[in-house]
PDB file of C-alpha atoms in Angstrom:
ATOM      1  CA  MET A   1       0.170   0.009   0.179  1.00 93.00           C
ATOM      2  CA  LEU A   2       1.106   3.324  -0.338  1.00 96.00           C
ATOM      3  CA  THR A   3       2.700   5.490   2.181  1.00 97.00           C
ATOM      4  CA  MET A   4       3.911   9.099   3.035  1.00 97.00           C
ATOM      5  CA  THR A   5       7.183  10.539   4.267  1.00 96.00           C
ATOM      6  CA  ASP A   6       6.343  12.851   7.174  1.00 96.00           C
ATOM      7  CA  THR A   7       7.176  15.818   4.722  1.00 95.00           C
ATOM      8  CA  ALA A   8       4.214  14.772   2.093  1.00 96.00           C
ATOM      9  CA  ALA A   9       1.861  14.130   5.357  1.00 96.00           C
ATOM     10  CA  GLU A  10       2.218  17.841   6.772  1.00 94.00           C
ATOM     11  CA  ALA A  11       2.498  19.105   2.852  1.00 94.00           C
ATOM     12  CA  VAL A  12      -0.917  17.203   2.683  1.00 95.00           C
ATOM     13  CA  LYS A  13      -2.549  18.133   5.820  1.00 93.00           C
ATOM     14  CA  THR A  14      -1.281  21.976   4.792  1.00 90.00           C
ATOM     15  CA  ILE A  15      -3.078  21.942   1.279  1.00 91.00           C
ATOM     16  CA  VAL A  16      -6.331  20.217   2.597  1.00 92.00           C
ATOM     17  CA  SER A  17      -6.682  23.190   5.632  1.00 89.00           C
ATOM     18  CA  ASN A  18      -5.933  25.896   3.302  1.00 86.00           C
ATOM     19  CA  ASN A  19      -8.408  24.801   0.417  1.00 84.00           C
ATOM     20  CA  SER A  20     -11.450  23.829   2.918  1.00 68.00           C
ATOM     21  CA  GLY A  21     -11.108  20.113   3.058  1.00 59.00           C
ATOM     22  CA  GLY A  22     -12.852  19.660   6.223  1.00 68.00           C
ATOM     23  CA  ASP A  23     -12.244  17.073   8.681  1.00 72.00           C
ATOM     24  CA  ASP A  24     -12.955  14.289   6.287  1.00 81.00           C
ATOM     25  CA  GLY A  25     -11.085  16.248   3.501  1.00 92.00           C
ATOM     26  CA  GLY A  26      -7.963  14.675   1.925  1.00 95.00           C
ATOM     27  CA  VAL A  27      -5.935  14.607  -1.313  1.00 96.00           C
ATOM     28  CA  ARG A  28      -7.346  12.835  -4.446  1.00 96.00           C
ATOM     29  CA  ILE A  29      -4.863  10.469  -6.619  1.00 96.00           C
ATOM     30  CA  ARG A  30      -6.641   9.614  -9.769  1.00 94.00           C
ATOM     31  CA  ASP A  31      -4.723   7.608 -12.439  1.00 90.00           C
ATOM     32  CA  THR A  32      -5.334   9.245 -15.293  1.00 86.00           C
ATOM     33  CA  GLY A  33      -4.671   6.627 -18.106  1.00 80.00           C
ATOM     34  CA  GLN A  34      -2.164   8.790 -19.672  1.00 73.00           C
ATOM     35  CA  GLN A  35       1.157   8.488 -19.622  1.00 73.00           C
ATOM     36  CA  ASN A  36       1.750  11.694 -17.290  1.00 70.00           C
ATOM     37  CA  GLY A  37       0.332   9.507 -14.848  1.00 81.00           C
ATOM     38  CA  PHE A  38      -1.704  10.723 -11.724  1.00 90.00           C
ATOM     39  CA  GLU A  39      -4.368  13.834 -11.331  1.00 92.00           C
ATOM     40  CA  LEU A  40      -3.884  15.362  -7.695  1.00 92.00           C
ATOM     41  CA  SER A  41      -7.000  17.388  -6.086  1.00 94.00           C
ATOM     42  CA  VAL A  42      -8.605  18.273  -3.073  1.00 94.00           C
ATOM     43  CA  ALA A  43     -11.425  16.217  -2.110  1.00 94.00           C
ATOM     44  CA  PRO A  44     -13.856  16.612   0.968  1.00 93.00           C
ATOM     45  CA  ALA A  45     -14.617  12.894   1.386  1.00 93.00           C
ATOM     46  CA  PRO A  46     -13.117   9.378  -0.790  1.00 94.00           C
ATOM     47  CA  GLU A  47     -15.325   8.337  -3.110  1.00 95.00           C
ATOM     48  CA  PRO A  48     -16.912   4.801  -2.352  1.00 95.00           C
ATOM     49  CA  GLU A  49     -14.628   2.987  -4.101  1.00 95.00           C
ATOM     50  CA  ASP A  50     -11.045   4.476  -3.071  1.00 97.00           C
ATOM     51  CA  THR A  51      -8.610   3.249  -0.713  1.00 97.00           C
ATOM     52  CA  VAL A  52      -7.626   5.756   2.058  1.00 97.00           C
ATOM     53  CA  VAL A  53      -4.456   5.820   3.215  1.00 97.00           C
ATOM     54  CA  ASP A  54      -3.962   7.881   6.142  1.00 96.00           C
ATOM     55  CA  SER A  55      -0.774   9.014   8.027  1.00 94.00           C
ATOM     56  CA  ALA A  56      -0.433  11.247  11.130  1.00 91.00           C
ATOM     57  CA  GLY A  57      -3.610  12.642  10.349  1.00 92.00           C
ATOM     58  CA  ALA A  58      -2.995  13.059   6.368  1.00 95.00           C
ATOM     59  CA  ARG A  59      -5.295  11.383   4.130  1.00 96.00           C
ATOM     60  CA  VAL A  60      -4.962  10.354   0.861  1.00 97.00           C
ATOM     61  CA  PHE A  61      -7.666   9.235  -1.382  1.00 97.00           C
ATOM     62  CA  LEU A  62      -6.506   6.438  -4.138  1.00 97.00           C
ATOM     63  CA  ASP A  63      -8.906   5.584  -7.112  1.00 95.00           C
ATOM     64  CA  GLN A  64      -9.059   1.802  -7.868  1.00 94.00           C
ATOM     65  CA  THR A  65      -6.475   2.212 -10.852  1.00 93.00           C
ATOM     66  CA  ALA A  66      -3.694   4.569  -8.623  1.00 94.00           C
ATOM     67  CA  THR A  67      -4.377   1.734  -5.747  1.00 95.00           C
ATOM     68  CA  THR A  68      -2.568  -0.795  -7.654  1.00 93.00           C
ATOM     69  CA  ALA A  69      -0.302   1.173  -9.765  1.00 92.00           C
ATOM     70  CA  LEU A  70       0.917   2.756  -6.498  1.00 94.00           C
ATOM     71  CA  ASP A  71       1.082  -0.206  -4.011  1.00 94.00           C
ATOM     72  CA  ASP A  72       4.782  -0.352  -3.608  1.00 94.00           C
ATOM     73  CA  ARG A  73       5.438   3.250  -3.662  1.00 96.00           C
ATOM     74  CA  VAL A  74       6.063   6.473  -1.138  1.00 97.00           C
ATOM     75  CA  LEU A  75       4.500   9.416  -1.248  1.00 96.00           C
ATOM     76  CA  ASP A  76       6.995  12.531  -1.180  1.00 97.00           C
ATOM     77  CA  ALA A  77       6.976  16.194  -1.310  1.00 96.00           C
ATOM     78  CA  GLU A  78       9.434  19.117  -1.473  1.00 93.00           C
ATOM     79  CA  LEU A  79       8.041  22.241  -0.086  1.00 86.00           C
ATOM     80  CA  GLY A  80       9.360  25.661  -1.761  1.00 86.00           C
ATOM     81  CA  GLN A  81      10.361  28.696   0.366  1.00 87.00           C
ATOM     82  CA  ASP A  82       7.341  30.169  -1.553  1.00 88.00           C
ATOM     83  CA  GLY A  83       5.185  28.145  -0.323  1.00 79.00           C
ATOM     84  CA  SER A  84       4.827  26.013  -2.816  1.00 87.00           C
ATOM     85  CA  VAL A  85       4.808  22.103  -2.867  1.00 91.00           C
ATOM     86  CA  ARG A  86       5.943  19.386  -5.056  1.00 93.00           C
ATOM     87  CA  PHE A  87       5.235  15.914  -4.880  1.00 94.00           C
ATOM     88  CA  ALA A  88       7.207  12.785  -5.717  1.00 92.00           C
ATOM     89  CA  LEU A  89       7.099   8.684  -6.080  1.00 91.00           C
ATOM     90  CA  GLY A  90       9.246   6.937  -5.121  1.00 92.00           C
ATOM     91  CA  LEU A  91       9.814   3.087  -4.596  1.00 92.00           C
ATOM     92  CA  GLN A  92       9.469   1.931  -1.057  1.00 90.00           C
ATOM     93  CA  GLY A  93      12.662   0.478   0.947  1.00 78.00           C
TER      94      GLY A  93
END
């Protein structure tokens, strides 16, 4: 199952709180089916078929295809000085 680094968890919590995600909100990762890969968006709650990954209070919702594709991955984040966030996927150790 997808895991998150502490930095990614903090980034997810910040993004959700800044975008009115609410207490049940999270970042939803959807597999677009294209070479570019995945689409991230803030969601107020998971879709019924989503897998929910919770790490230190940060919630990520994965659609069915993303759940399979990201099974052995770790979500990391790089925080810019301007407040920007850049997510990256790596292999679990």
